[in-house]
Amino acid sequence: MQPIDVQSVQAALERFVGDDVYVHLETTNGAYAAHRFGQPMAVCAYIRNGLVKFERAQIAGSRPYRVGLKMASGWIYAEGLTDYEVDGEGRLMLAGHDAEGRLAVALQLSRTPWPMGVLDEWEEE
C-alpha cells in the first residue's frame, strides 16, 4: 500500500460507479475506541461481500481522508483512511492506519466477491 493520492483514488472510485460492487468495510478497536472506567471498550464493525450499487463516490479531507459512496437509498462512509492500493484485478483497497501502523479502518471495492478465508472454514464445522 502507498499513501493516498487523492486524484488516483478518486479516479479508481469512479470506475465502480453504476456497477454492482462487492464491499468489504471494517473498523477495528483502533477506530472509535472509548475508555470507560479505565477499561478500553472493544469496538468493531464488519461487512464482507455486501453487494451494492452506488451512483456517486467521493474522497475528501486531508490525511486522514474520508470516502463516501452514495447509493439510491443511503450512504456507505469510511473515515480515517491513509493508504491505498489498486491490485492487478482492478480492486481498490483503502486502509486507515494509526501512528503505530495498526489498521483502524478498511474499505475495499471489487467487481468479484472477496475471498472468505477462515469464514468458509466456520461453515464447514
PDB file of C-alpha atoms in Angstrom:
ATOM      1  CA  MET A   1       0.000   0.000   0.000  1.00  0.00           C
ATOM      2  CA  GLN A   2       1.045   3.581  -0.503  1.00  0.00           C
ATOM      3  CA  PRO A   3      -0.098   6.909   0.945  1.00  0.00           C
ATOM      4  CA  ILE A   4      -3.364   8.102  -0.560  1.00  0.00           C
ATOM      5  CA  ASP A   5      -3.087  10.214  -3.692  1.00  0.00           C
ATOM      6  CA  VAL A   6      -6.480  11.942  -3.899  1.00  0.00           C
ATOM      7  CA  GLN A   7      -6.648  12.122  -7.707  1.00  0.00           C
ATOM      8  CA  SER A   8      -5.694   8.458  -8.143  1.00  0.00           C
ATOM      9  CA  VAL A   9      -8.185   7.268  -5.526  1.00  0.00           C
ATOM     10  CA  GLN A  10     -10.980   9.458  -6.948  1.00  0.00           C
ATOM     11  CA  ALA A  11     -10.352   8.013 -10.418  1.00  0.00           C
ATOM     12  CA  ALA A  12     -10.366   4.467  -9.010  1.00  0.00           C
ATOM     13  CA  LEU A  13     -13.627   5.115  -7.139  1.00  0.00           C
ATOM     14  CA  GLU A  14     -15.318   6.475 -10.251  1.00  0.00           C
ATOM     15  CA  ARG A  15     -14.557   3.270 -12.165  1.00  0.00           C
ATOM     16  CA  PHE A  16     -17.045   1.489  -9.858  1.00  0.00           C
ATOM     17  CA  VAL A  17     -19.926   3.995 -10.142  1.00  0.00           C
ATOM     18  CA  GLY A  18     -23.094   2.416 -11.543  1.00  0.00           C
ATOM     19  CA  ASP A  19     -21.813  -1.175 -11.287  1.00  0.00           C
ATOM     20  CA  ASP A  20     -22.594  -3.998  -8.885  1.00  0.00           C
ATOM     21  CA  VAL A  21     -19.742  -3.839  -6.392  1.00  0.00           C
ATOM     22  CA  TYR A  22     -18.699  -6.159  -3.564  1.00  0.00           C
ATOM     23  CA  VAL A  23     -17.813  -4.136  -0.490  1.00  0.00           C
ATOM     24  CA  HIS A  24     -15.597  -5.018   2.426  1.00  0.00           C
ATOM     25  CA  LEU A  25     -15.782  -2.475   5.251  1.00  0.00           C
ATOM     26  CA  GLU A  26     -14.416  -2.897   8.732  1.00  0.00           C
ATOM     27  CA  THR A  27     -13.299  -0.929  11.711  1.00  0.00           C
ATOM     28  CA  THR A  28     -11.166  -2.310  14.499  1.00  0.00           C
ATOM     29  CA  ASN A  29     -10.545  -1.365  18.096  1.00  0.00           C
ATOM     30  CA  GLY A  30      -8.237   1.357  16.855  1.00  0.00           C
ATOM     31  CA  ALA A  31     -11.200   3.272  15.463  1.00  0.00           C
ATOM     32  CA  TYR A  32     -13.810   4.807  17.750  1.00  0.00           C
ATOM     33  CA  ALA A  33     -12.445   3.007  20.830  1.00  0.00           C
ATOM     34  CA  ALA A  34     -13.602   4.615  24.040  1.00  0.00           C
ATOM     35  CA  HIS A  35     -12.308   4.190  27.557  1.00  0.00           C
ATOM     36  CA  ARG A  36     -14.859   3.745  30.303  1.00  0.00           C
ATOM     37  CA  PHE A  37     -13.962   3.241  33.921  1.00  0.00           C
ATOM     38  CA  GLY A  38     -10.292   2.783  32.963  1.00  0.00           C
ATOM     39  CA  GLN A  39     -11.022  -0.100  30.572  1.00  0.00           C
ATOM     40  CA  PRO A  40     -10.899   0.001  26.770  1.00  0.00           C
ATOM     41  CA  MET A  41     -14.197  -0.758  25.077  1.00  0.00           C
ATOM     42  CA  ALA A  42     -13.965  -3.344  22.282  1.00  0.00           C
ATOM     43  CA  VAL A  43     -15.401  -1.823  19.101  1.00  0.00           C
ATOM     44  CA  CYS A  44     -15.669  -3.372  15.647  1.00  0.00           C
ATOM     45  CA  ALA A  45     -17.871  -3.202  12.556  1.00  0.00           C
ATOM     46  CA  TYR A  46     -17.516  -5.662   9.702  1.00  0.00           C
ATOM     47  CA  ILE A  47     -19.216  -6.401   6.382  1.00  0.00           C
ATOM     48  CA  ARG A  48     -17.746  -8.698   3.744  1.00  0.00           C
ATOM     49  CA  ASN A  49     -19.114  -9.102   0.218  1.00  0.00           C
ATOM     50  CA  GLY A  50     -22.046  -6.776   0.643  1.00  0.00           C
ATOM     51  CA  LEU A  51     -23.299  -6.318  -2.929  1.00  0.00           C
ATOM     52  CA  VAL A  52     -24.172  -2.674  -3.614  1.00  0.00           C
ATOM     53  CA  LYS A  53     -24.516  -0.210  -6.462  1.00  0.00           C
ATOM     54  CA  PHE A  54     -23.624   3.405  -5.875  1.00  0.00           C
ATOM     55  CA  GLU A  55     -24.330   6.448  -8.015  1.00  0.00           C
ATOM     56  CA  ARG A  56     -21.623   8.722  -6.649  1.00  0.00           C
ATOM     57  CA  ALA A  57     -18.238   8.269  -4.953  1.00  0.00           C
ATOM     58  CA  GLN A  58     -16.134  10.960  -3.345  1.00  0.00           C
ATOM     59  CA  ILE A  59     -12.883  11.171  -1.404  1.00  0.00           C
ATOM     60  CA  ALA A  60     -12.457  14.251   0.788  1.00  0.00           C
ATOM     61  CA  GLY A  61     -10.376  15.641   3.611  1.00  0.00           C
ATOM     62  CA  SER A  62      -6.667  15.858   4.165  1.00  0.00           C
ATOM     63  CA  ARG A  63      -4.771  12.963   5.693  1.00  0.00           C
ATOM     64  CA  PRO A  64      -6.561  11.118   7.043  1.00  0.00           C
ATOM     65  CA  TYR A  65      -9.227  11.070   4.337  1.00  0.00           C
ATOM     66  CA  ARG A  66     -12.856  10.022   4.163  1.00  0.00           C
ATOM     67  CA  VAL A  67     -14.738   8.278   1.363  1.00  0.00           C
ATOM     68  CA  GLY A  68     -18.479   8.349   0.794  1.00  0.00           C
ATOM     69  CA  LEU A  69     -20.390   6.092  -1.583  1.00  0.00           C
ATOM     70  CA  LYS A  70     -23.897   7.420  -2.373  1.00  0.00           C
ATOM     71  CA  MET A  71     -26.450   4.724  -3.081  1.00  0.00           C
ATOM     72  CA  ALA A  72     -30.059   5.254  -4.206  1.00  0.00           C
ATOM     73  CA  SER A  73     -31.290   4.911  -0.624  1.00  0.00           C
ATOM     74  CA  GLY A  74     -28.320   5.755   1.593  1.00  0.00           C
ATOM     75  CA  TRP A  75     -24.593   6.073   2.097  1.00  0.00           C
ATOM     76  CA  ILE A  76     -21.558   3.967   2.853  1.00  0.00           C
ATOM     77  CA  TYR A  77     -18.950   6.044   4.619  1.00  0.00           C
ATOM     78  CA  ALA A  78     -15.414   5.404   5.860  1.00  0.00           C
ATOM     79  CA  GLU A  79     -13.244   7.932   7.681  1.00  0.00           C
ATOM     80  CA  GLY A  80      -9.619   7.825   8.805  1.00  0.00           C
ATOM     81  CA  LEU A  81      -8.176   6.464   5.536  1.00  0.00           C
ATOM     82  CA  THR A  82      -4.455   6.901   4.963  1.00  0.00           C
ATOM     83  CA  ASP A  83      -3.294   4.356   2.354  1.00  0.00           C
ATOM     84  CA  TYR A  84      -4.486   2.685  -0.829  1.00  0.00           C
ATOM     85  CA  GLU A  85      -3.727   0.107  -3.481  1.00  0.00           C
ATOM     86  CA  VAL A  86      -5.299  -0.920  -6.776  1.00  0.00           C
ATOM     87  CA  ASP A  87      -4.334  -4.514  -7.461  1.00  0.00           C
ATOM     88  CA  GLY A  88      -3.872  -6.352 -10.770  1.00  0.00           C
ATOM     89  CA  GLU A  89      -7.573  -7.272 -10.802  1.00  0.00           C
ATOM     90  CA  GLY A  90      -8.660  -3.647 -10.513  1.00  0.00           C
ATOM     91  CA  ARG A  91      -9.812  -3.989  -6.902  1.00  0.00           C
ATOM     92  CA  LEU A  92      -9.488  -0.872  -4.771  1.00  0.00           C
ATOM     93  CA  MET A  93      -8.222  -1.325  -1.221  1.00  0.00           C
ATOM     94  CA  LEU A  94      -8.245   1.627   1.163  1.00  0.00           C
ATOM     95  CA  ALA A  95      -6.962   1.457   4.726  1.00  0.00           C
ATOM     96  CA  GLY A  96      -6.517   3.737   7.675  1.00  0.00           C
ATOM     97  CA  HIS A  97      -3.505   3.087   9.864  1.00  0.00           C
ATOM     98  CA  ASP A  98      -2.773   4.765  13.176  1.00  0.00           C
ATOM     99  CA  ALA A  99       0.553   6.391  14.084  1.00  0.00           C
ATOM    100  CA  GLU A 100       1.939   2.968  15.063  1.00  0.00           C
ATOM    101  CA  GLY A 101       0.905   1.363  11.763  1.00  0.00           C
ATOM    102  CA  ARG A 102      -2.060  -0.589  13.146  1.00  0.00           C
ATOM    103  CA  LEU A 103      -5.151  -0.993  10.981  1.00  0.00           C
ATOM    104  CA  ALA A 104      -8.091   1.090  12.195  1.00  0.00           C
ATOM    105  CA  VAL A 105     -10.408   1.043   9.163  1.00  0.00           C
ATOM    106  CA  ALA A 106     -10.567  -0.713   5.792  1.00  0.00           C
ATOM    107  CA  LEU A 107     -12.780  -0.110   2.756  1.00  0.00           C
ATOM    108  CA  GLN A 108     -12.345  -2.380  -0.243  1.00  0.00           C
ATOM    109  CA  LEU A 109     -14.241  -2.487  -3.549  1.00  0.00           C
ATOM    110  CA  SER A 110     -14.303  -5.298  -6.116  1.00  0.00           C
ATOM    111  CA  ARG A 111     -16.426  -6.474  -9.051  1.00  0.00           C
ATOM    112  CA  THR A 112     -15.980 -10.051  -7.854  1.00  0.00           C
ATOM    113  CA  PRO A 113     -16.544 -11.444  -4.346  1.00  0.00           C
ATOM    114  CA  TRP A 114     -13.723 -11.161  -1.841  1.00  0.00           C
ATOM    115  CA  PRO A 115     -12.262 -14.471  -0.604  1.00  0.00           C
ATOM    116  CA  MET A 116     -13.806 -15.542   2.668  1.00  0.00           C
ATOM    117  CA  GLY A 117     -10.789 -17.468   4.035  1.00  0.00           C
ATOM    118  CA  VAL A 118     -11.303 -18.540   7.639  1.00  0.00           C
ATOM    119  CA  LEU A 119     -15.013 -17.702   7.472  1.00  0.00           C
ATOM    120  CA  ASP A 120     -15.502 -20.512   4.928  1.00  0.00           C
ATOM    121  CA  GLU A 121     -13.912 -22.895   7.435  1.00  0.00           C
ATOM    122  CA  TRP A 122     -16.504 -21.913  10.072  1.00  0.00           C
ATOM    123  CA  GLU A 123     -19.304 -23.039   7.738  1.00  0.00           C
ATOM    124  CA  GLU A 124     -17.694 -26.482   7.357  1.00  0.00           C
ATOM    125  CA  GLU A 125     -17.730 -27.190  11.104  1.00  0.00           C
TER     126      GLU A 125
END
